[in-house]
Amino acid sequence: MKIFPKTLLIVVSIAVIPLLIALLIAYSIAEKTLTEHILRELEAIAHIQEHRVEDGILRLKERLDLVRSRVPALVAIERFYETGEKAQQDIAISALAGAKAAIDEIKIISILSMNGRVVASTDSALHDKDFSKEEFFVSGSHGYYLDSFAFSNTGEVVMNLACPVEYQGRRLGVLVIESSPDAITALTRDYTGLGKTGEALLARKNKDGNVLYITPLRFDRDAALKRTVPWGKAAKPIVQALLKQESVLEDELDYRGEHVFAATRHIKETDWGLVVKMDRAEVFNPLEQMRYLFISLVVVTAILVVLVAFLVSGKVVKPIVQLSSVAGKISEGDLLLRAEVTSGDEIGELQQYFNKMTDDLTAANAFLDQKVKDRTAELFEVNRSLILEVQERMEAERKLLHDEARLKVLLDIAQFRSKDIQEMLDFTLHEVIRLSRSRIGYIYFYDEQKQEFTLNSWSKDVMTQCLVMEKKTCYELGKTGIWGEAVRQRKPIMLNDFPASHSLKKGYPEGHVPLLKYLTVPVFREDRIVAVVAVANKETDYTEDDVKELTIIMDAVWQIVERQEAERELARYATALERSNKELEQFAYVASHDLQEPLRKIASFTELLSSRYRGKLLDEKADTFMEFIVDGARRMQRLINDLLTFSRVMTQGREFTKTDCNLVLSKVLQDLDLSIRENNAAISCGTLPVVIADQTQMAQLFQNLIGNAIKYHGEDQPRVEISAELKGQDWQFSITDNGIGIAQEFYDRIFVLFQRLHAKTEYTGTGIGLAVCKKIVERHRGKIWVESAPGRGSTFFFTIPASMSSERQT
Ligand code: ADP
């Protein structure tokens, strides 16, 4: 809903609704008050009327009493009864006439005899008339009878009042007075306090049990004694009154069917019902007017309020509506619009603030626009540099990929296992062509001395496409065309427009694969050119990158080629060496084994000769010579034994088993016991590990090293220490002595077979012991070395891989 109708509605609601409520409350209070008032009023009137009726009845009674106390008439009647004299009757009649004249309302006075016949009457027409059947006679014989409304001869409503007549204790008959009913009915004509519709009415039940109105009604003047209503259909107020219920009724229908307020009374004396009533319409007439007044008030107020609201909200709302429309247009983007400042009040202020806000908004917008422009420019710049960066990265990536590809090629070449160089270079050429995106290529060996090219490798395409009849594989440098330039100029040659004329071109033979782009690079080893490689017919131009790439790859390939050559050579040597070693070992074994026997014979027979024939057969010299022979043979035996031991290290080595070095050592020390005691050597050893080894050879190893440590002692008492420690993957054993020591230059020599540092006269020995040790250690995949200084003792170290050991035993 728009603000204007909303404001209007609110203002009207605020103004009219409370008024409406106030008026409704006032109306209901008025209605209630009026109802209470009228009911009180009717009650009061009913009370008065009741008294008046009762008063009227009293007066009727008094009237009867007044007449029946007229003694002359009574006397005349008595006498008439006694005498039957007409004169007496006349006296009585005139006496009655006198009574009648005294009271206006009395119309006829009659005295009826005990049998109901008129004895004397002011109306001569009634003379001797028989009323014995009439109710007023029957009831009047017993007491006052007042309830006898009837029509007179003239058709008027009259009352027949009756009561018994006595004189001096004698019953004379019944006095009947036909009287005007005014004493009763007059009161019903009194409408004081009852407005235009109010009235008091009397009714009684007739013989049939129906309701009979006995007084004229305000709206039915002829109703008296004529209007009968069946009991069931009678108006409720009169029925209530006849039922002796005295109360007030707020809203009941009367005999006309109108809504009335009523008060009911019951007249005991005559058993009449009295109703005092008044139309609700009349009672509420002022209220009705008040209602119209109220409604008019509300309507007028509403109209006024609407008018005022219209005016006020027009003043207040119009600028707001205008402001809203301006705001709407501004929100659509028209920032130049401004609200019109219509007043100096808060709305005016609001319009001013709004305009200020719009100004600020325009300024902020402009600022933002500028910001956005600046930022866009910045972003554009960033974007541009990002694109550049991306391009650079892509280029770098491409290069990286290319480098990777090149690396892969190098790796592939390095890992390429081939029987000969030819195969290797074929593979290289293939990869080089692929990497440089060329179509064809070749590799030529070059011999600098002969100045000759020998074809090594042609790309397959060239072979299939080349239709030269005699394909040469050997070229002299002097006869080559442009492709020899790489050698002549000792630098790469690049031609990206091969078909163009070139001074260096000699043309190629008929049928040669047509060349479009061409690149050839010399391969240098140190300063020598050893080959040339060429690629051709790349789709795009060759660049320095291609040159670099080709150079790098070929350089690397050549290194690999050379290394592989060297490896092959080495392998050849190694195989030859192994074979000769084996042969040597075999020979040493066989020789030493086979030599033992004859040597033993020489030694034993020479000893025999010496012992049998010493001083007998030969001279002293011959004895000395024989001693020499025996000594030589003994030494030779030792030598051969040692040699045999050496050769057995490899040929007769045992399986590796779990070997507790502590046990091995204690066995060795037992064997060396004599030597230890002779030399007074002090041996100390730490805990040694359990290793997987050849137990016998381990014993041999310890024996040789400890034996040497004791043998090569100095002046001091020999002290030998044996220990082991875990170093990385290996157990490192050490045998330290305080002996004569070894100069550093002999560290390696002493492990070579037959190498000794002393004359046999100084220290006995064959120079095989350490060579045996080396062989044993190497068989166990360990190392042996010495650290020493002359005069300061030596330490011999050897390692046994720990993977060959089990847990250390303590
Ligand atoms: P041999 O002891 O039979 O001469 P070896 O092969 O055992 O032969 O030793 C080679 C040489 O190494 C010895 O001649 C000796 O000069 C030197 N050598 C070995 N062990 C020691 C040691 N513990 N102290 C000093 N020199 C040693």
Short mmCIF file of N, CA and C and ligand atoms in Angstrom, two decimals, residues 705 708-709 711-712 737 740-742 750 755-758 764-771 794 796, ligand 1:
data_model
loop_
_atom_site.label_atom_id
_atom_site.label_comp_id
_atom_site.label_asym_id
_atom_site.label_seq_id
_atom_site.Cartn_x
_atom_site.Cartn_y
_atom_site.Cartn_z
N LEU A 705 99.01 -62.25 12.16
CA LEU A 705 99.16 -60.86 12.63
C LEU A 705 99.76 -60.83 14.03
N ASN A 708 103.45 -61.95 13.88
CA ASN A 708 104.31 -60.84 13.44
C ASN A 708 104.52 -59.84 14.57
N ALA A 709 103.41 -59.52 15.28
CA ALA A 709 103.49 -58.51 16.35
C ALA A 709 104.49 -58.94 17.42
N LYS A 711 106.93 -61.27 16.75
CA LYS A 711 108.23 -61.46 16.10
C LYS A 711 108.97 -60.13 15.93
N TYR A 712 108.25 -59.11 15.47
CA TYR A 712 108.93 -57.85 15.17
C TYR A 712 108.93 -56.92 16.38
N ASP A 737 100.87 -53.48 18.28
CA ASP A 737 102.05 -53.93 19.04
C ASP A 737 102.94 -52.74 19.37
N ILE A 740 108.94 -52.78 16.31
CA ILE A 740 109.88 -51.89 15.61
C ILE A 740 109.19 -50.90 14.69
N GLY A 741 107.97 -51.21 14.31
CA GLY A 741 107.22 -50.30 13.46
C GLY A 741 107.63 -50.40 12.00
N ILE A 742 106.89 -49.69 11.11
CA ILE A 742 107.11 -49.77 9.67
C ILE A 742 107.05 -48.35 9.11
N ILE A 750 104.32 -54.34 2.12
CA ILE A 750 104.40 -55.50 3.01
C ILE A 750 103.30 -56.52 2.76
N GLN A 755 107.33 -60.00 -0.22
CA GLN A 755 107.96 -58.72 0.13
C GLN A 755 108.27 -58.70 1.61
N ARG A 756 109.59 -58.50 1.91
CA ARG A 756 110.02 -58.44 3.29
C ARG A 756 110.87 -57.19 3.48
N LEU A 757 110.89 -56.72 4.69
CA LEU A 757 111.67 -55.50 4.91
C LEU A 757 113.00 -55.84 5.61
N HIS A 758 113.20 -57.09 5.88
CA HIS A 758 114.40 -57.47 6.64
C HIS A 758 115.09 -58.65 6.01
N THR A 764 113.41 -64.15 10.76
CA THR A 764 113.07 -65.24 9.84
C THR A 764 111.73 -64.92 9.20
N GLY A 765 111.53 -65.54 8.08
CA GLY A 765 110.22 -65.33 7.44
C GLY A 765 110.33 -65.48 5.94
N THR A 766 109.15 -65.61 5.29
CA THR A 766 109.12 -65.84 3.85
C THR A 766 108.51 -64.67 3.09
N GLY A 767 107.90 -63.73 3.80
CA GLY A 767 107.24 -62.59 3.13
C GLY A 767 105.91 -62.99 2.52
N ILE A 768 105.35 -64.07 3.03
CA ILE A 768 104.05 -64.52 2.48
C ILE A 768 102.92 -64.24 3.47
N GLY A 769 103.27 -64.19 4.78
CA GLY A 769 102.23 -64.08 5.84
C GLY A 769 101.20 -62.99 5.60
N LEU A 770 101.65 -61.76 5.33
CA LEU A 770 100.69 -60.66 5.17
C LEU A 770 99.91 -60.77 3.86
N ALA A 771 100.62 -61.37 2.81
CA ALA A 771 99.90 -61.57 1.54
C ALA A 771 98.75 -62.54 1.77
N SER A 794 103.23 -50.89 15.64
CA SER A 794 102.32 -50.87 14.49
C SER A 794 100.94 -51.33 14.92
N PHE A 796 97.80 -53.18 12.94
CA PHE A 796 97.22 -53.76 11.73
C PHE A 796 95.70 -53.79 11.91
P1 ADP B 1 107.64 -62.42 7.05
O1 ADP B 1 107.17 -62.09 8.35
O2 ADP B 1 107.60 -63.88 6.76
O3 ADP B 1 108.78 -61.74 6.59
P2 ADP B 1 105.27 -61.14 6.33
O4 ADP B 1 104.47 -61.09 5.06
O5 ADP B 1 104.58 -61.65 7.49
O6 ADP B 1 106.53 -61.92 6.04
O7 ADP B 1 105.70 -59.69 6.64
C1 ADP B 1 106.22 -58.93 5.62
C2 ADP B 1 107.13 -57.91 6.21
O8 ADP B 1 106.37 -56.95 6.91
C3 ADP B 1 108.03 -58.42 7.22
O9 ADP B 1 109.23 -58.86 6.59
C4 ADP B 1 108.30 -57.26 8.12
O10 ADP B 1 109.37 -56.49 7.63
C5 ADP B 1 107.09 -56.49 8.04
N1 ADP B 1 106.28 -56.69 9.21
C6 ADP B 1 105.23 -57.52 9.33
N2 ADP B 1 104.64 -57.42 10.51
C7 ADP B 1 105.31 -56.47 11.20
C8 ADP B 1 105.22 -55.90 12.51
N3 ADP B 1 104.26 -56.28 13.34
N4 ADP B 1 106.08 -54.94 12.85
C9 ADP B 1 107.04 -54.54 11.98
N5 ADP B 1 107.21 -55.03 10.77
C10 ADP B 1 106.35 -56.00 10.36
#
